[in-house]
Coordinates of C-alpha atoms and ligand atoms in Angstrom, one line a residue:
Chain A
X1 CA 0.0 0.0 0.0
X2 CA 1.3 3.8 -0.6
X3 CA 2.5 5.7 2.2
X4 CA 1.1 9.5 2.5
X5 CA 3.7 10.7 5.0
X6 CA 5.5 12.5 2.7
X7 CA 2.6 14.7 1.7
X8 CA 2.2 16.5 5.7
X9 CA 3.6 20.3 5.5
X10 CA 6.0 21.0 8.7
X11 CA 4.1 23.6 10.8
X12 CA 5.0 26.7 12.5
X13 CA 6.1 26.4 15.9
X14 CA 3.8 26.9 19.2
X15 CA 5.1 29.7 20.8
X16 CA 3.6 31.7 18.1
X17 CA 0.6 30.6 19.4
X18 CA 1.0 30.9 23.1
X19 CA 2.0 34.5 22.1
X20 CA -1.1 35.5 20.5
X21 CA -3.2 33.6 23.1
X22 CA -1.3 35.5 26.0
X23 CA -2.2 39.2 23.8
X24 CA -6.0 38.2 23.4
X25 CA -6.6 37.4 26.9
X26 CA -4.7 40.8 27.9
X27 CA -6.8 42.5 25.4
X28 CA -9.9 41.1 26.9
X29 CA -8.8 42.1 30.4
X30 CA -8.5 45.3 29.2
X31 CA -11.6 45.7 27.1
X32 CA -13.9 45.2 30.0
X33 CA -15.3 48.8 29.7
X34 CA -16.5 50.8 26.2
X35 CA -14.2 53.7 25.2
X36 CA -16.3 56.6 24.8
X37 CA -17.2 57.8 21.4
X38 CA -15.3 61.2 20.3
X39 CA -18.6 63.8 20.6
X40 CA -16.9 66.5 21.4
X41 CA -18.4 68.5 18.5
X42 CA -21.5 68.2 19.3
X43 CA -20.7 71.0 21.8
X44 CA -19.6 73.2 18.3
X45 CA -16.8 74.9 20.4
X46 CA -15.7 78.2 18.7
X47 CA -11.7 78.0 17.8
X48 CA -12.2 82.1 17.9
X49 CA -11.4 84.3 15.2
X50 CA -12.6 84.5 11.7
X51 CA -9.3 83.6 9.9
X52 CA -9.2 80.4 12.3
X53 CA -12.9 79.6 11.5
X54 CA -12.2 80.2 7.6
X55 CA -8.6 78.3 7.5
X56 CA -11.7 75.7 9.5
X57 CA -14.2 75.2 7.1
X58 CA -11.6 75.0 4.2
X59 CA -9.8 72.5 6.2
X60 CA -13.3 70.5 6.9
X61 CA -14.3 70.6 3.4
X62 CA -10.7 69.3 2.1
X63 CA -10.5 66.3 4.5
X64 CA -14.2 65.3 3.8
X65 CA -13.8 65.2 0.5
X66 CA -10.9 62.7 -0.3
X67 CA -11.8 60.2 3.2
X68 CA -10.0 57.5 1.7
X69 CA -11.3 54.4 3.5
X70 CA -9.3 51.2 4.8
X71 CA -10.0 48.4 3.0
X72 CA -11.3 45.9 5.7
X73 CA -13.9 43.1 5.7
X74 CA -14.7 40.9 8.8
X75 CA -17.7 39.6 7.5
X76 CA -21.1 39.6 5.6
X77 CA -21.5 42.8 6.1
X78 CA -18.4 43.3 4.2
X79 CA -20.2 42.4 1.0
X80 CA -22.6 45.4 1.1
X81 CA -19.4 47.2 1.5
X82 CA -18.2 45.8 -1.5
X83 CA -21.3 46.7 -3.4
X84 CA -21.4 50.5 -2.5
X85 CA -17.7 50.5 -3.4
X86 CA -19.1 48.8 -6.5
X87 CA -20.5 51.0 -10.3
X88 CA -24.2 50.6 -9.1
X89 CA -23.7 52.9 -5.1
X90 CA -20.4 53.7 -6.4
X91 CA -18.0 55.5 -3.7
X92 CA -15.9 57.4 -5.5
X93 CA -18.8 60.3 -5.9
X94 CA -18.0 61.3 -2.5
X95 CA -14.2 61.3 -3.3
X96 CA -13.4 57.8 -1.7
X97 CA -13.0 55.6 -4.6
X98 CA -9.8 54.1 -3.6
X99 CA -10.1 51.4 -0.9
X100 CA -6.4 51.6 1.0
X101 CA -4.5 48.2 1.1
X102 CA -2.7 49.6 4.2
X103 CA -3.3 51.9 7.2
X104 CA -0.6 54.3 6.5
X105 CA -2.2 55.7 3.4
X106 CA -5.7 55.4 5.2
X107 CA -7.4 57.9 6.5
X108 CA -10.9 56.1 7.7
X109 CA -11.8 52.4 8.8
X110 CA -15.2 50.9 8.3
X111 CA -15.3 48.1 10.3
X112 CA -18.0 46.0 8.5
X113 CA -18.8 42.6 10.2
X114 CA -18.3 40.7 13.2
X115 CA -15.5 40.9 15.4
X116 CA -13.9 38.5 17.0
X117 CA -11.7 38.9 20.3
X118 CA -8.4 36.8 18.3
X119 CA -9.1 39.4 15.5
X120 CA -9.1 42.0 18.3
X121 CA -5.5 42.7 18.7
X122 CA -4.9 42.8 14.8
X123 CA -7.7 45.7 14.2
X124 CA -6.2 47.2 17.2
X125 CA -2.9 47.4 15.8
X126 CA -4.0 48.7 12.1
X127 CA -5.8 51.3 14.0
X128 CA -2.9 52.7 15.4
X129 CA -0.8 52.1 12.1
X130 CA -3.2 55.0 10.5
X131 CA -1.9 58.2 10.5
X132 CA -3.7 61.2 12.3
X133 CA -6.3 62.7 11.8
X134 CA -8.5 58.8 11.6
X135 CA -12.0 58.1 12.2
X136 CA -13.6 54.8 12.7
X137 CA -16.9 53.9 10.9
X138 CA -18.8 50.8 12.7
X139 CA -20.9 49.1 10.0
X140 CA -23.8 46.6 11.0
X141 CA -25.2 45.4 14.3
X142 CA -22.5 43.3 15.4
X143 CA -19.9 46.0 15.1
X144 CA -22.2 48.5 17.0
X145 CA -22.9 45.8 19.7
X146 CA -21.8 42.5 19.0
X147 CA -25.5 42.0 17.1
X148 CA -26.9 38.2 17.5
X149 CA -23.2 37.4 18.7
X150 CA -23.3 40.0 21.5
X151 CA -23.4 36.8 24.7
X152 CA -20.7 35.0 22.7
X153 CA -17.8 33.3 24.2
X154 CA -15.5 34.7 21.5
X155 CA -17.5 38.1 19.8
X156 CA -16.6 41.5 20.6
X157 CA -19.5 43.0 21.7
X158 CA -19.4 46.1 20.4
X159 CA -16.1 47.4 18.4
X160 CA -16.2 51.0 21.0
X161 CA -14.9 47.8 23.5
X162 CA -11.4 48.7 21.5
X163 CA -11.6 52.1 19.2
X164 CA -13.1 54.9 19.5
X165 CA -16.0 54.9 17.0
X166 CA -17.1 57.8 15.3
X167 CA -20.3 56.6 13.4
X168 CA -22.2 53.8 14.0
X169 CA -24.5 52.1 11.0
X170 CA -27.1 49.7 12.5
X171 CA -28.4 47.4 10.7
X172 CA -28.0 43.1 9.3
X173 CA -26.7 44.3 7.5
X174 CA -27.0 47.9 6.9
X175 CA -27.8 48.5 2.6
X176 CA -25.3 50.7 0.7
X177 CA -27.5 53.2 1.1
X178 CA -27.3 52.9 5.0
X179 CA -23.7 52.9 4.9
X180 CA -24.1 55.9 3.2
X181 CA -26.3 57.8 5.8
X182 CA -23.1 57.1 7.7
X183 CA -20.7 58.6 5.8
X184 CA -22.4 61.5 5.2
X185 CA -22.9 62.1 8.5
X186 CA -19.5 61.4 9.2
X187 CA -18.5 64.1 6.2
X188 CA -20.9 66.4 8.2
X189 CA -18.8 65.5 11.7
X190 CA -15.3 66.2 10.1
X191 CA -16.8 69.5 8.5
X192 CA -18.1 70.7 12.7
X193 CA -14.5 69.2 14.0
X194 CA -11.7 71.9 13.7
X195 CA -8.3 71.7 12.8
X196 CA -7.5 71.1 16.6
X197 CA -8.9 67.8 16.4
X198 CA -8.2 66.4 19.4
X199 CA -6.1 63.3 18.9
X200 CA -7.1 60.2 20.9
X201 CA -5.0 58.6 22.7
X202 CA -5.4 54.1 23.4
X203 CA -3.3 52.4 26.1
X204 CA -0.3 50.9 24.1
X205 CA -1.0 47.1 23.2
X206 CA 2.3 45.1 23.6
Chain B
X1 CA -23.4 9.7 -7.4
X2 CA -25.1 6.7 -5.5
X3 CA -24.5 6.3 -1.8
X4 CA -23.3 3.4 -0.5
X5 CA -25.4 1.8 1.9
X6 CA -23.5 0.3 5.4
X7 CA -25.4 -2.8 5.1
X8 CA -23.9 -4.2 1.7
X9 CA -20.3 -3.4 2.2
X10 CA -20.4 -4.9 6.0
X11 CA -19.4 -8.2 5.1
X12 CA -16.3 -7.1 3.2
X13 CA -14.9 -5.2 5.9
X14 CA -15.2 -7.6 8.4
X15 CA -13.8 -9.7 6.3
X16 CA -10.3 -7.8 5.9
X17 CA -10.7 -6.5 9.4
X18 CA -12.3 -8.3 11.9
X19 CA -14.6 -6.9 14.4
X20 CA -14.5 -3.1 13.4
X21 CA -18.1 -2.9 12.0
X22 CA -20.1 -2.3 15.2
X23 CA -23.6 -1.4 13.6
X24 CA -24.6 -0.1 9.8
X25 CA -28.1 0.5 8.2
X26 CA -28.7 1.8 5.0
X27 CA -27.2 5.6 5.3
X28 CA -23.9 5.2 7.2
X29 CA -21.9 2.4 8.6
X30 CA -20.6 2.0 12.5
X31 CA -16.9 1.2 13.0
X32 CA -15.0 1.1 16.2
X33 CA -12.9 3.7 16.9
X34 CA -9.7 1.9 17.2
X35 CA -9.9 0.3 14.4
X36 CA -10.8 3.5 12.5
X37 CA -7.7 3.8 10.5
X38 CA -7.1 0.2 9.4
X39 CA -10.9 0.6 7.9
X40 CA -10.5 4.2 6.1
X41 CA -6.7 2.9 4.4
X42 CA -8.8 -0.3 3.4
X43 CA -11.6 2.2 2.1
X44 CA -9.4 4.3 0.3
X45 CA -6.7 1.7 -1.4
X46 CA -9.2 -1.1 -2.7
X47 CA -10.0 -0.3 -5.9
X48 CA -13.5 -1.4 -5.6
X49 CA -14.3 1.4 -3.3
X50 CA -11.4 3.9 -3.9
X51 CA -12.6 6.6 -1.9
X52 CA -9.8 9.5 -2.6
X53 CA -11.9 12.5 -1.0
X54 CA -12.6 12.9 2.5
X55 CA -15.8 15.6 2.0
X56 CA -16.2 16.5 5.4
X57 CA -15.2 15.2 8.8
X58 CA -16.8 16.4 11.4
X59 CA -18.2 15.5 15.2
X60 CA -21.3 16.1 17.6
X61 CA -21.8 15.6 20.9
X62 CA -25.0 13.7 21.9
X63 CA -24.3 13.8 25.6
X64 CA -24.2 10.0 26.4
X65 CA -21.5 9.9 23.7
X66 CA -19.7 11.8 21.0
X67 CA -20.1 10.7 17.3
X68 CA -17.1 11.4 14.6
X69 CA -18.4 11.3 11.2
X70 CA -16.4 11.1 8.0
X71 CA -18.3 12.0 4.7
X72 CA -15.8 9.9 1.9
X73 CA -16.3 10.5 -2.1
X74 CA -15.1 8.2 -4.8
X75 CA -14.0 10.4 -7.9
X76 CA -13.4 7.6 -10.2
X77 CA -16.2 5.2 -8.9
X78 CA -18.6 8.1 -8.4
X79 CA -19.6 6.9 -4.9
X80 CA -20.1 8.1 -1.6
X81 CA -19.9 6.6 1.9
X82 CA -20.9 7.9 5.7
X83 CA -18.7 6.5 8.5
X84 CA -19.3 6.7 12.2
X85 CA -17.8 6.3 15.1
X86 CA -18.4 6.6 19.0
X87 CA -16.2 7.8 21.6
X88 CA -18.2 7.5 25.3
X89 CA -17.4 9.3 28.2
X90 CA -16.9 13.4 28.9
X91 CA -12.8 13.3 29.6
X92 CA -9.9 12.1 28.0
X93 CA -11.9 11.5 24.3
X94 CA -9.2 9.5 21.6
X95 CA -9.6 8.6 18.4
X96 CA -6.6 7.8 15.7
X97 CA -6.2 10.4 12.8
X98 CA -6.4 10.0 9.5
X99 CA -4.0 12.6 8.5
X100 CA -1.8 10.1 7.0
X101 CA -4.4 9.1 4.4
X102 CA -6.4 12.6 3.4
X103 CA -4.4 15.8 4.0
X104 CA -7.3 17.7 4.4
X105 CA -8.2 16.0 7.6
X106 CA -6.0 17.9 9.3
X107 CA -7.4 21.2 10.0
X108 CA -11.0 19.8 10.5
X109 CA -9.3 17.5 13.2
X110 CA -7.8 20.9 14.7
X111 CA -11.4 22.2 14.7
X112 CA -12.7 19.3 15.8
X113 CA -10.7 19.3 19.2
X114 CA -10.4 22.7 19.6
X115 CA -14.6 23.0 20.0
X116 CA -15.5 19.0 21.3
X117 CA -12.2 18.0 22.9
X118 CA -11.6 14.8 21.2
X119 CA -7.7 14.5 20.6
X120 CA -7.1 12.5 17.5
X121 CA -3.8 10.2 18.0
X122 CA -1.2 11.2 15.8
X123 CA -2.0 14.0 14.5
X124 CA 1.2 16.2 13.6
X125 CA 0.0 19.1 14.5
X126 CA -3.1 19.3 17.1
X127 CA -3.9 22.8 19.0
X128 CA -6.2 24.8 18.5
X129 CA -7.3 26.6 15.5
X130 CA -10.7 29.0 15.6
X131 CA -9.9 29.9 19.4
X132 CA -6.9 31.2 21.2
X133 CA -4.8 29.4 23.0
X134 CA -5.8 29.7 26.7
X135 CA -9.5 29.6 26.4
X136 CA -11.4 27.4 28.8
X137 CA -13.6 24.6 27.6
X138 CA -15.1 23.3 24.4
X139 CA -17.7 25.6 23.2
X140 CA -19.8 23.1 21.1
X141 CA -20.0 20.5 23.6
X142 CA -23.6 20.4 24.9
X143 CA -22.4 21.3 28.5
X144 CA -20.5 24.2 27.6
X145 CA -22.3 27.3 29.7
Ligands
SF4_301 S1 -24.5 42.8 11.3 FE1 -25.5 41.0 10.3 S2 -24.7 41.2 8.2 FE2 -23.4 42.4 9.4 S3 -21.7 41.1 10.1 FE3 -23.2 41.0 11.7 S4 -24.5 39.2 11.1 FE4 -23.4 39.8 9.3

C-alpha cells in the first residue's frame, strides 16, 4: 500500500501561538469597559477668530472630500461594502473611490462585520498604524454591539470595546444606502470638527 | 453519485478486518474507533471502493457519547460513503487520525478538538485553530455554559 507521509507540510512552531493567546486574553482584560465615542463636537466649540474659523471650514471641506477608506472586511457585512464600493452605489462620488490596502495611506476604517476577540489585537494594531487625523466607521449590528453574537464566548460586543467609533451604521446588514447615511454624517462631523482635532490617545498594546 | 449503503459493504470489511463494523443501516456504517484507521486505508486503497476524497469530517456531541463522522467521495467510482464512530465518556476522548491518508483531515481535526475535545492520536500538529490558546472549555460541547 502507498505511504502518505511524505505529503504532511511541517508547521509553524507553538510559541507563536502561546503568544497570540497570551495578547488576546490581555486584550480582553483590558476591554472590559466601552471607550467613549469622540462627541466632542457636538458641543460646536468656537476655535475664535474668523481667519481660524475660515482656515476651518476650508480645512473641513478638504478632508471630507478625499476620506479615503481602509480596506477591511470581517464579515457579511463586508459584502454590502463591497457593493457601494461597486458601479451601481459607487464610492468614488464622495471622493473615496480608492479602498487603502494599508493603514498608512488610510485615513478612515469601516469596520464592516463581526468581530472576533483573536481578530481584536490585529484591528487594534491597524488602528494605530493610521496616520492622524483617523476616524472609525462601525458598519452593522455586530460592530455596533456584537449584534446576534453580543453573549458570545469569542465576539466582541461592540467594536467601542477597542476604538473609539465615530459613526455607527445599525443594521443586518446595513444597505449601501445605510452605509451611506453614515458617511455623510461622518463628512458632516469632520466639516463641525476643527483643525484642533483632538487626537485620541489608546493604552499601548504590547 | 449513489450512496453506499453500510449494510452491503459490511461483510467485506469484516472480512479484511475483523470486528471493526459495530452497527450499519442503510445511510452510514458503525466502526469502532480503534480500528478507525485500518478501515479508512482499506476504504481508500481497494480499488472497488477507492474513496480519494474525504468531503467533510466532522463531530457532535450527543451527551451520552460523541459521534465522529467522515463524509468519503469516490471520484473515479462516483460513490459516496458515511462513517461513524463513538467515543463514550466526557474526559480524555481518543480517536486515531487519519492525516496520513487525506491531508485535508488535518485542519478539520484541529477544529474538531479545539470545539468538542476529542484528541485524535497522531496528529502532527493538534492545537487549537478558531480559538486562542488559553481559552477554557469546548464551546460546542452540549455542557458548555
Ligand atoms: S450585522 Fe448582520 S450582516 Fe453584518 S456582520 Fe453581523 S450578522 Fe453579518
Amino acid at each position: 500500500m502507498p505511504d502518505y507521509d511524505h505529503l504532511i507540510l511541517p508547521y509553524s512552531s507553538g510559541d507563536a501561538n502561546k503568544d497570540e493567546g497570551l495578547l488576546v486574553e490581555d486584550i480582553i482584560a483590558r476591554s472590559q469597559q466601552p471607550i467613549p465615542d469622540p462627541d466632542e463636537w457636538l458641543l460646536g466649540v468656537d476655535h475664535g477668530g474668523v481667519v481660524l474659523t475660515t482656515f476651518d471650514a476650508v480645512l473641513g471641506w478638504a478632508r471630507k472630500r478625499s476620506l479615503w477608506p481602509m480596506m477591511f472586511g470581517l464579515a457579511c457585512c463586508a459584502f454590502e461594502m463591497m457593493a457601494a464600493a461597486g458601479n451601481r452605489w459607487d464610492i468614488s462620488r464622495f471622493g473615496m473611490e480608492i479602498f487603502r490596502p494599508s493603514p498608512r495611506q488610510a485615513d478612515m476604517m469601516i469596520i464592516a462585520g463581526t468581530l472576533t476577540w483573536k481578530m481584536a489585537p490585529a484591528v487594534r494594531r491597524l488602528y494605530d498604524q493610521m496616520a492622524e487625523p483617523k476616524w472609525v466607521l462601525a458598519m452593522g449590528a455586530c460592530a455596533c454591539s456584537g449584534g446576534t453574537f453580543s453573549e458570545s464566548y469569542s465576539v466582541v460586543p461592540g467594536i467601542n470595546r477597542i476604538l473609539p467609533v465615530d459613526v455607527y451604521v445599525p443594521g443586518c446588514p446595513p444597505r449601501p444606502e445605510g452605509l451611506y447615511h453614515g458617511l455623510m454624517e461622518l463628512h458632516e462631523k469632520i466639516q463641525k470638527q476643527g483643525y484642533l482635532k483632538d487626537n485620541v490617545h489608546l493604552p499601548r498594546l504590547d | 453519485m449513489k450512496v453506499l449503503a453500510g449494510l452491503d459493504i459490511e461483510a467485506k470489511i469484516q472480512a479484511e478486518i475483523p470486528e471493526s463494523v459495530v452497527e450499519s443501516d442503510q445511510e452510514s456504517i458503525l466502526i469502532d474507533s480503534r480500528a478507525i484507521p485500518g478501515v479508512m486505508r482499506f476504504l481508500k486503497d481497494t480499488p472497488e471502493f477507492d474513496f480519494n476524497y474525504l468531503n467533510n469530517l466532522t463531530a457532535v456531541d450527543y451527551l451520552q457519547y460523541f459521534e465522529v463522522i467522515y463524509n468519503l467521495t469516490s471520484m473515479n467510482n462516483k460513490q459516496t460513503l458515511m462513517v461513524k464512530s463513538h467515543l463514550s465518556g466526557r474526559e480524555n476522548l481518543e480517536i486515531p487520525s487519519i492525516t496520513h491518508l487525506w491531508q485535508g483531515a488535518d485542519v478539520q481535526e484541529r477544529e474538531i478538538f479545539d470545539l468538542l475535545g476529542i484528541r485524535f492520536i497522531g496528529h502532527p500538529n493538534l492545537k487549537r485553530i478558531a480559538l486562542w490558546e488559553g481559552f477554557e472549555g469546548h464551546p460546542l460541547r452540549q455542557d458548555f455554559l
